[in-house]
mmCIF file of C-alpha atoms in Angstrom:
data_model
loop_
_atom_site.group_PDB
_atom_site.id
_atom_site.type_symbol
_atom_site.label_atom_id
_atom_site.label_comp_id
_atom_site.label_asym_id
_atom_site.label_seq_id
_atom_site.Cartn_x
_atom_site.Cartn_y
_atom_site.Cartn_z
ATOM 1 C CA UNK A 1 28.832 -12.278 -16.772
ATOM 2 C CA UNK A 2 30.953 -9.781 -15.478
ATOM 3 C CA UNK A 3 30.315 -7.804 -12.408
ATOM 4 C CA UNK A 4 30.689 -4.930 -14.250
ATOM 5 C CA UNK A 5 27.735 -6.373 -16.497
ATOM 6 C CA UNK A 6 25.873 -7.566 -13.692
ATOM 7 C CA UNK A 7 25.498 -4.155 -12.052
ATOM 8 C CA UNK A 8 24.524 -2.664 -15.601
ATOM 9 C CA UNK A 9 22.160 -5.223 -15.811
ATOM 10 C CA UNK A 10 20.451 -4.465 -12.093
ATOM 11 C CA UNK A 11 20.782 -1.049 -13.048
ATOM 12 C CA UNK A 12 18.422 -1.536 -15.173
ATOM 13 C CA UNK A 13 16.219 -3.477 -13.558
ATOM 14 C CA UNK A 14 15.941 -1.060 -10.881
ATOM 15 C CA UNK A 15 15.182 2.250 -13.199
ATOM 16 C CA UNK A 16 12.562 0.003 -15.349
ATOM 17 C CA UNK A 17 10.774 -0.981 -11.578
ATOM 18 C CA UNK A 18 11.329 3.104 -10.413
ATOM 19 C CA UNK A 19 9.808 4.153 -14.066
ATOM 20 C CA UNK A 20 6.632 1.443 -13.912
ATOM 21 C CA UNK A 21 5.823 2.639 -10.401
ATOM 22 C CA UNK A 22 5.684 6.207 -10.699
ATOM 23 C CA UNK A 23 3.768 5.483 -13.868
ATOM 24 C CA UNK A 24 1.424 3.722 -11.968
ATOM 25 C CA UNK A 25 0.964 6.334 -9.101
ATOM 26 C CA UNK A 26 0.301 8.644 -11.814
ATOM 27 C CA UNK A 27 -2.466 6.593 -13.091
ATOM 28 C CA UNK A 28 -3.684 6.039 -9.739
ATOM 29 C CA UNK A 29 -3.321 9.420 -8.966
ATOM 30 C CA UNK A 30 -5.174 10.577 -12.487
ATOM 31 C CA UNK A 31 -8.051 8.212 -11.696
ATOM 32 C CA UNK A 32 -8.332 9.955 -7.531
ATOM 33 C CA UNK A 33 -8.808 13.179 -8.681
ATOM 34 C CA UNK A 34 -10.525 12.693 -12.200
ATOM 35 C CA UNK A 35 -14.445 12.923 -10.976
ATOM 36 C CA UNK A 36 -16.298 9.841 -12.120
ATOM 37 C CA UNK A 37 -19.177 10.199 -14.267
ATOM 38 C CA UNK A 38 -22.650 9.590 -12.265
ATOM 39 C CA UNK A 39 -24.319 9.166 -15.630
ATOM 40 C CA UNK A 40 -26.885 11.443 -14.581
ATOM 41 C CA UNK A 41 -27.966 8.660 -11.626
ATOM 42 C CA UNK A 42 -30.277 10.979 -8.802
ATOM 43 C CA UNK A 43 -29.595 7.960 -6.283
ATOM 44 C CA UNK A 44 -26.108 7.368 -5.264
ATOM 45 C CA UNK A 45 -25.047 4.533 -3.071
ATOM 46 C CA UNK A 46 -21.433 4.201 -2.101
ATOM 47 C CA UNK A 47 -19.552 1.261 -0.228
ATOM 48 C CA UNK A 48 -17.652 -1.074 -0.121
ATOM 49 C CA UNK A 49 -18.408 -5.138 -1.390
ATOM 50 C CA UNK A 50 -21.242 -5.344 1.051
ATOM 51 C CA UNK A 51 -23.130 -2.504 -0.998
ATOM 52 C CA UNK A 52 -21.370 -4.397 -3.737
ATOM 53 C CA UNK A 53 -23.801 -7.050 -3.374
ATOM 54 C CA UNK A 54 -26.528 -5.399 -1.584
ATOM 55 C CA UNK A 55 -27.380 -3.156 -4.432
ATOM 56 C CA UNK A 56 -27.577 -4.329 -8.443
ATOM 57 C CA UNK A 57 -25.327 -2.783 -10.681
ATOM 58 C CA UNK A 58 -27.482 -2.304 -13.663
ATOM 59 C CA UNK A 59 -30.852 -0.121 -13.619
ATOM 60 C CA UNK A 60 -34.109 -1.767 -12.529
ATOM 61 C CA UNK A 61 -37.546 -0.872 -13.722
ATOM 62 C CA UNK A 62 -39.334 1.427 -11.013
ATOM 63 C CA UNK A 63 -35.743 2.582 -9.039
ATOM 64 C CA UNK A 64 -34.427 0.233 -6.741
ATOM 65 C CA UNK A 65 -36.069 2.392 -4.064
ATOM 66 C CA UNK A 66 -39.470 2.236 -6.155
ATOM 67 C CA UNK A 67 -39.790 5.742 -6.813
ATOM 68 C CA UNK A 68 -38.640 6.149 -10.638
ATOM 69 C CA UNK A 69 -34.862 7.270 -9.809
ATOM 70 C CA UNK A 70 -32.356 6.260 -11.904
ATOM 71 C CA UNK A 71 -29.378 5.075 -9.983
ATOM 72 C CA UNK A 72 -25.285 4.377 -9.340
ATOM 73 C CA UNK A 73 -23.939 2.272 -7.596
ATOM 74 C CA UNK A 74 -20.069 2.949 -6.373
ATOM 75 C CA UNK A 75 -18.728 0.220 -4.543
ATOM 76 C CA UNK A 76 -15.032 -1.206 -3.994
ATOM 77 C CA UNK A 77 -13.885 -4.015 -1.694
ATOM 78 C CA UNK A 78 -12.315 -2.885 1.552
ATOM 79 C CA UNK A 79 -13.292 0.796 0.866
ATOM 80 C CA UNK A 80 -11.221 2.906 3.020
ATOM 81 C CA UNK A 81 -12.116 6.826 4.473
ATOM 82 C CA UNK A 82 -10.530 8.098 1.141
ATOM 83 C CA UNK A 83 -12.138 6.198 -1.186
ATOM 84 C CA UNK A 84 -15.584 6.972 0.298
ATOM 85 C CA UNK A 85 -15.079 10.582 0.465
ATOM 86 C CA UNK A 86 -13.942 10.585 -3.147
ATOM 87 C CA UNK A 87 -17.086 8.607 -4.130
ATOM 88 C CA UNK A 88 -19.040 10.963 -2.035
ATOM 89 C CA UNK A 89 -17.417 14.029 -3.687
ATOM 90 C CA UNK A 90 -18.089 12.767 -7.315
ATOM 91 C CA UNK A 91 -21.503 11.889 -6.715
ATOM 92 C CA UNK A 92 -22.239 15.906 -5.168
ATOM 93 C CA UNK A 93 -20.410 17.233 -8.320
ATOM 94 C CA UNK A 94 -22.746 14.367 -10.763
ATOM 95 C CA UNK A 95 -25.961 16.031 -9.527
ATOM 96 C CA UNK A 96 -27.342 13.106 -7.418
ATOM 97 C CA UNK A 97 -30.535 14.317 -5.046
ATOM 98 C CA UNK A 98 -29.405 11.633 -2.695
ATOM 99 C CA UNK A 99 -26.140 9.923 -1.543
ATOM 100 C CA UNK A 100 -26.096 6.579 0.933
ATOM 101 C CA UNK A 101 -23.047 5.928 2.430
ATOM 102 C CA UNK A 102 -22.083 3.359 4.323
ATOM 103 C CA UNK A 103 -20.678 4.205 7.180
ATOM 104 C CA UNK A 104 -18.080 1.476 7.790
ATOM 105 C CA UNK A 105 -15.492 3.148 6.871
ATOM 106 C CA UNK A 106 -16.157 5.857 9.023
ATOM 107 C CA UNK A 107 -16.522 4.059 12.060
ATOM 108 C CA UNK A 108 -15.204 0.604 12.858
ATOM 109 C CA UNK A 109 -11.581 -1.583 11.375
ATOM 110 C CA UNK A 110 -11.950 -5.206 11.616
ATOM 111 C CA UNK A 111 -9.986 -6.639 14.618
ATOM 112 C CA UNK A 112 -7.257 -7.683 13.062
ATOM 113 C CA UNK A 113 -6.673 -3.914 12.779
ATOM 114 C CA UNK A 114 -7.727 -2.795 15.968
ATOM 115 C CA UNK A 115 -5.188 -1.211 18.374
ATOM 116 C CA UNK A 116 -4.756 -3.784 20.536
ATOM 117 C CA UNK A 117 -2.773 -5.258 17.546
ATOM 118 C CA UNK A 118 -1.491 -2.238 15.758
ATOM 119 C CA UNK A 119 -1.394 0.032 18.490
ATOM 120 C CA UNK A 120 -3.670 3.163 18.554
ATOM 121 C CA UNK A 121 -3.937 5.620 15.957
ATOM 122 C CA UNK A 122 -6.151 8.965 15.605
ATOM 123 C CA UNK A 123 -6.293 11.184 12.561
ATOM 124 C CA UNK A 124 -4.110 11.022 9.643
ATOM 125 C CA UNK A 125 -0.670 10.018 10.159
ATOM 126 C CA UNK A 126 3.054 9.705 9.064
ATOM 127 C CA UNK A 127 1.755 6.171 7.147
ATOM 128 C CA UNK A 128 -0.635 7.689 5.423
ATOM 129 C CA UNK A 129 1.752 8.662 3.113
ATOM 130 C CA UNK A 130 2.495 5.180 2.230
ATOM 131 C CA UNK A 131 -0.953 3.931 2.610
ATOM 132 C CA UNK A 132 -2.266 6.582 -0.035
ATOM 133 C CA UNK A 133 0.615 6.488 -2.284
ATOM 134 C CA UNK A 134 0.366 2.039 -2.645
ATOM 135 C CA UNK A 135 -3.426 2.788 -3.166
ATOM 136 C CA UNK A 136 -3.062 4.858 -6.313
ATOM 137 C CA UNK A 137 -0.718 2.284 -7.394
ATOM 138 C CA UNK A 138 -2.974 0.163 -6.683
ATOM 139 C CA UNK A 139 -5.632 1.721 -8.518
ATOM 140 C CA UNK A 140 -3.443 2.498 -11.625
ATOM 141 C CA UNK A 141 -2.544 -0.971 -12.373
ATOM 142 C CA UNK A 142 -6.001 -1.592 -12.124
ATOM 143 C CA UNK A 143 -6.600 0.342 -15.212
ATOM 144 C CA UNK A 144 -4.028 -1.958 -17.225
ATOM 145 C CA UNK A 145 -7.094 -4.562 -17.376
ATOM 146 C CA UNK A 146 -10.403 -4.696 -17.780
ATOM 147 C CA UNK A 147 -11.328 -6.021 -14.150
ATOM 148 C CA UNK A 148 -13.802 -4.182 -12.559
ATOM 149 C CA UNK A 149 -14.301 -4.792 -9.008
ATOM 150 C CA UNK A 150 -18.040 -3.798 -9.314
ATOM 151 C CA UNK A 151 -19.276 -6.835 -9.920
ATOM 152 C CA UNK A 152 -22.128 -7.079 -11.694
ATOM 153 C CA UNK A 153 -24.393 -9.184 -9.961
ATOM 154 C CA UNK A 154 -24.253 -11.599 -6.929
ATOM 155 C CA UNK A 155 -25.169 -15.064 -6.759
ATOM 156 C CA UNK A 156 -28.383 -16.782 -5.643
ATOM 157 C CA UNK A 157 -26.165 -19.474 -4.085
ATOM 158 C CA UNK A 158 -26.243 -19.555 -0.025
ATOM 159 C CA UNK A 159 -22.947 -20.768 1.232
ATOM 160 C CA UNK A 160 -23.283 -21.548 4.870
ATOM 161 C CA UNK A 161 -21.273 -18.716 6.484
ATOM 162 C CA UNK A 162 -20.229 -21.674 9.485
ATOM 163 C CA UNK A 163 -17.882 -23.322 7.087
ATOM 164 C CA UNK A 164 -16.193 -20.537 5.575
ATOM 165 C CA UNK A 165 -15.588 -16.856 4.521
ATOM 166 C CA UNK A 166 -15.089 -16.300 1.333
ATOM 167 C CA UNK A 167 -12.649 -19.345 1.427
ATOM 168 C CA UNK A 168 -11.200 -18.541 5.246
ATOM 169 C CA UNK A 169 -11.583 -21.171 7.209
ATOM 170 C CA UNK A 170 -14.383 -20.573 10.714
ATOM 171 C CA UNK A 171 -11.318 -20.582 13.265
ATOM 172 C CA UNK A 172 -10.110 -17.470 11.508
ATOM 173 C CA UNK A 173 -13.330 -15.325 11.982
ATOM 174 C CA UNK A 174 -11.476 -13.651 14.971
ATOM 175 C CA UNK A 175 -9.161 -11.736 12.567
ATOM 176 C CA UNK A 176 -12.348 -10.239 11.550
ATOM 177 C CA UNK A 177 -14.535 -9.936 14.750
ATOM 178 C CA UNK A 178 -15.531 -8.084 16.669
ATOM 179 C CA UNK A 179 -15.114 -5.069 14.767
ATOM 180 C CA UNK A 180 -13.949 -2.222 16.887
ATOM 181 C CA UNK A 181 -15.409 1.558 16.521
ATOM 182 C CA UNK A 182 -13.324 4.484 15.438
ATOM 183 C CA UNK A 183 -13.754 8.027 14.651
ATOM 184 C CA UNK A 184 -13.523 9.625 11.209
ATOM 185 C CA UNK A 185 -9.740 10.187 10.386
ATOM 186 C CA UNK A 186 -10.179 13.037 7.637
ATOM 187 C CA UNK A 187 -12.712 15.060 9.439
ATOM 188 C CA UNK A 188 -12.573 18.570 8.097
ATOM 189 C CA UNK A 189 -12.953 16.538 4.236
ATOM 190 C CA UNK A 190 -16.102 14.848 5.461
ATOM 191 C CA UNK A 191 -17.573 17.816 6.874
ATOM 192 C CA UNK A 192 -16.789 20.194 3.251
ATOM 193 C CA UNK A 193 -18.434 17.439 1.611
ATOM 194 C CA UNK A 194 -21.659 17.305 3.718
ATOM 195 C CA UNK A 195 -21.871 21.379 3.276
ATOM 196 C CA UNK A 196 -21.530 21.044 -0.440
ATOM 197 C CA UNK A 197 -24.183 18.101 -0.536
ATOM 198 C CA UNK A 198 -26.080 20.991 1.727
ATOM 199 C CA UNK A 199 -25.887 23.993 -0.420
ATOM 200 C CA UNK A 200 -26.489 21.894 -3.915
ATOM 201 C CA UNK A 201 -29.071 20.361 -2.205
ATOM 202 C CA UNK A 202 -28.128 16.867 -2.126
ATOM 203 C CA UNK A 203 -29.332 14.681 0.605
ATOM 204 C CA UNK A 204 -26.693 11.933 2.424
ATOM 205 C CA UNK A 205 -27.741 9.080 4.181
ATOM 206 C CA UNK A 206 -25.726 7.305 6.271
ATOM 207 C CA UNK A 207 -26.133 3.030 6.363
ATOM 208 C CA UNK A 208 -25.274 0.598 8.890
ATOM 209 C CA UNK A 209 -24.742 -2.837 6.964
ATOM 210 C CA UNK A 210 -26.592 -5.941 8.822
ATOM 211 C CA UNK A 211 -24.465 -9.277 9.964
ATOM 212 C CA UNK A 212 -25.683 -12.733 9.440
ATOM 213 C CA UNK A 213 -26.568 -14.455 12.599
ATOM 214 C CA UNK A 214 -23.341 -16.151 12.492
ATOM 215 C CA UNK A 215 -21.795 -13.174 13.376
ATOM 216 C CA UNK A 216 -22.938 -12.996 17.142
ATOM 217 C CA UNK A 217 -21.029 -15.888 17.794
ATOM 218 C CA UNK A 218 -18.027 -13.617 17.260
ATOM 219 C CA UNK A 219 -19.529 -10.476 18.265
ATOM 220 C CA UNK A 220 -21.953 -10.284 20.622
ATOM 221 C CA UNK A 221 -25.233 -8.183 20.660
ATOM 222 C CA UNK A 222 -23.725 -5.760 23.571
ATOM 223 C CA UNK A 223 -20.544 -5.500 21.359
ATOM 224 C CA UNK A 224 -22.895 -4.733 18.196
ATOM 225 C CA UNK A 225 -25.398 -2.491 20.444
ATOM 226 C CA UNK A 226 -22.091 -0.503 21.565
ATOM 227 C CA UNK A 227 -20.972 -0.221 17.650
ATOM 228 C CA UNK A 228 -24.164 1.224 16.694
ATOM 229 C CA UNK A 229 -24.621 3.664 19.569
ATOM 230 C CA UNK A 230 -21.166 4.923 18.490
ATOM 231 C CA UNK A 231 -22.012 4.673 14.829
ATOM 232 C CA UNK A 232 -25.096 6.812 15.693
ATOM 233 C CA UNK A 233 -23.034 9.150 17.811
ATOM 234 C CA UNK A 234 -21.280 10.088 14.176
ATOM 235 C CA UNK A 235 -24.244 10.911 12.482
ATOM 236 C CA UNK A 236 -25.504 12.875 15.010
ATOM 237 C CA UNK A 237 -22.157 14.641 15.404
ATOM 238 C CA UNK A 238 -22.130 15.417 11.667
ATOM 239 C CA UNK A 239 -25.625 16.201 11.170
ATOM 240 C CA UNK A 240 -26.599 12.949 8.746
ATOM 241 C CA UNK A 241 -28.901 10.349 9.605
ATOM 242 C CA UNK A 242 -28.455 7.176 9.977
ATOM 243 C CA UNK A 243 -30.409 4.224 8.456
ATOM 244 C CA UNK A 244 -29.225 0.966 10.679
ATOM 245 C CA UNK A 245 -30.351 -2.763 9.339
ATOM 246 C CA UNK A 246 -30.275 -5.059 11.892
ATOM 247 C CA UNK A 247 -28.596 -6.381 14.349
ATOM 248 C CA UNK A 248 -28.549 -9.200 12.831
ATOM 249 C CA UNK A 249 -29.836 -10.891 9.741
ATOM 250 C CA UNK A 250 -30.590 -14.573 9.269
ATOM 251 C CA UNK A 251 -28.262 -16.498 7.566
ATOM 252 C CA UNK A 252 -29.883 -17.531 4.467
ATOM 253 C CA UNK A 253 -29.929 -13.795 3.469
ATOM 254 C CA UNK A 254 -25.987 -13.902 3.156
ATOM 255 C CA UNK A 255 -23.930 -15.468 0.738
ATOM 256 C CA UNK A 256 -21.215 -15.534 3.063
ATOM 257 C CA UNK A 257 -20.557 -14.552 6.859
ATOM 258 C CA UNK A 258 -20.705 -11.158 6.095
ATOM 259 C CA UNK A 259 -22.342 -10.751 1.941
ATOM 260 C CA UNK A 260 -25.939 -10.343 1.271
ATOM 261 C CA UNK A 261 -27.416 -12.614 -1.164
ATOM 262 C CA UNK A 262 -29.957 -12.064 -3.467
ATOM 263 C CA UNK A 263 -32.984 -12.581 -0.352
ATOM 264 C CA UNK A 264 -30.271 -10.301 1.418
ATOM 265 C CA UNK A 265 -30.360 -7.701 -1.318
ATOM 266 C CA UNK A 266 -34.547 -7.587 -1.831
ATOM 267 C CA UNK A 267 -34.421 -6.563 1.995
ATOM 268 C CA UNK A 268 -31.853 -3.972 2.000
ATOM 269 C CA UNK A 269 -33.433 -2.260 -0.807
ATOM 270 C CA UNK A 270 -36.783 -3.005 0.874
ATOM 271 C CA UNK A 271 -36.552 -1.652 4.246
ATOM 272 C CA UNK A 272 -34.178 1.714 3.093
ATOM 273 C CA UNK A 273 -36.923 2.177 0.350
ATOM 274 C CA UNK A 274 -39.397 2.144 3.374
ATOM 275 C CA UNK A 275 -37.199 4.597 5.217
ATOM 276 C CA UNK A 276 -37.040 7.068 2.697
ATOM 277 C CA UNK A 277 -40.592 7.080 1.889
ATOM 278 C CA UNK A 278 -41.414 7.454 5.885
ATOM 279 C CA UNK A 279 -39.212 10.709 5.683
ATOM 280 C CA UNK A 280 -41.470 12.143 2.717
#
């Protein structure tokens, strides 16, 4: 082959890769700002794979709270600030009475992430750009198949979280823990939200997730104690309040390090089902 040909032939290459990524972003982008359908669900719960598993994805007899409500459950591994506030906004705009967010996202990276190793960072910034534009890629090729990272129901298994992590070995737990607090990056978005879930009438709820006992071995109860004061710091700051399970959890309620199985799951519902009622 020529060079001639060669270059045609990269040429090629290289507007077929440009074309299939902007197509992408503008599936991603389509799927952002399309509002998702709530299905009419009054309860709301949005996270990321630890509400995953914490809360079944199909509806149960009674509410999973007890009290009758049909629910939704949005949930996506990893969930970053913008994914939650999009969740948060769709639910508002579906109708629901009552939206519990998990905070995570709002407050704390994992340590691999924490500025010691990436150096700090407050409020959006010049990466963001990048960030947001791979995630809408990300979420566009996602719509070529029919995975759907909402799974839809967790395992009874209990997988000792002192081997492993989801298939990561113990001695890499430290890319993980401790987790390190943060403030909200997109502030002004997460307040707009809270005053349109206040003038529809729409209650949030704000969720600290509990850690299996394992945990403390990489995090220690002052660490936690210190994440949860600054956790309820947000809340109070934003005027939401804030449900916290824990500290920690005994193992055989996680599937994982981290993942509630189904004994994990009967008590998360349990005990938030407990708070609401105690706020009637």
């Amino acid at each position: 082959m020529t060079v001639r040909a060669l270059s045609v032939v990269w040429a090629v290459v290289l507007i077929v890769v440009i074309g299939f990524t902007a197509f992408m972003e503008r599936l991603g982008a389509s799927v952002f700002e399309k509002p998702l359908d709530i299905g009419g669900a009054e309860v709301v719960v949005v996270g990321s794979s630890l509400i995953r598993d914490a809360v079944p994805w199909d509806p149960v007899e009674g509410g999973i709270f007890g009290d009758g409500r049909l629910h939704k459950r949005l949930a996506k591994p990893l969930i970053d600030e913008r994914m939650s506030l999009k969740y948060l906004r769709d639910a508002i705009t579906g109708g629901a009475t009552i939206v519990v967010v998990e905070i995570s996202a709002f407050s704390f990276d994992y340590n691999r992430n924490s500025p010691e190793k990436t150096g700090p960072v407050s409020g959006p910034t010049r990466f963001d750009f990048i960030r947001d534009f791979s995630a809408r890629i990300d979420l566009g090729i996602q719509q070529l198949g029919d995975e759907d990272d909402i799974v839809q129901d967790i395992s009874y298994e209990y997988h000792d979280p002192r081997e492993e992590f989801d298939g990561v070995p113990r001695e890499k737990y430290n890319l993980l823990f401790p987790l390190y607090p943060k403030r909200p990056k997109y502030d002004e978005a997460l307040r707009e939200q809270i005053r349109r879930a206040k003038m529809q009438g729409t209650d949030i709820v704000f969720v600290s997730m509990p850690r299996s006992a394992t945990v403390e071995a990489y995090m220690s109860a002052e660490e936690y104690d210190a994440l949860i004061d600054h956790q309820r710091a947000i809340a109070a700051e934003y005027g939401v309040p804030l449900i916290v399970l824990g500290p920690f959890w005994p193992d055989d309620h996680f599937r994982d390090i981290s993942h509630p199985n189904i004994r994990g799951r009967e008590r998360f519902l349990s005990e938030i089902a407990d708070w609401i009622e105690a706020r009637r």
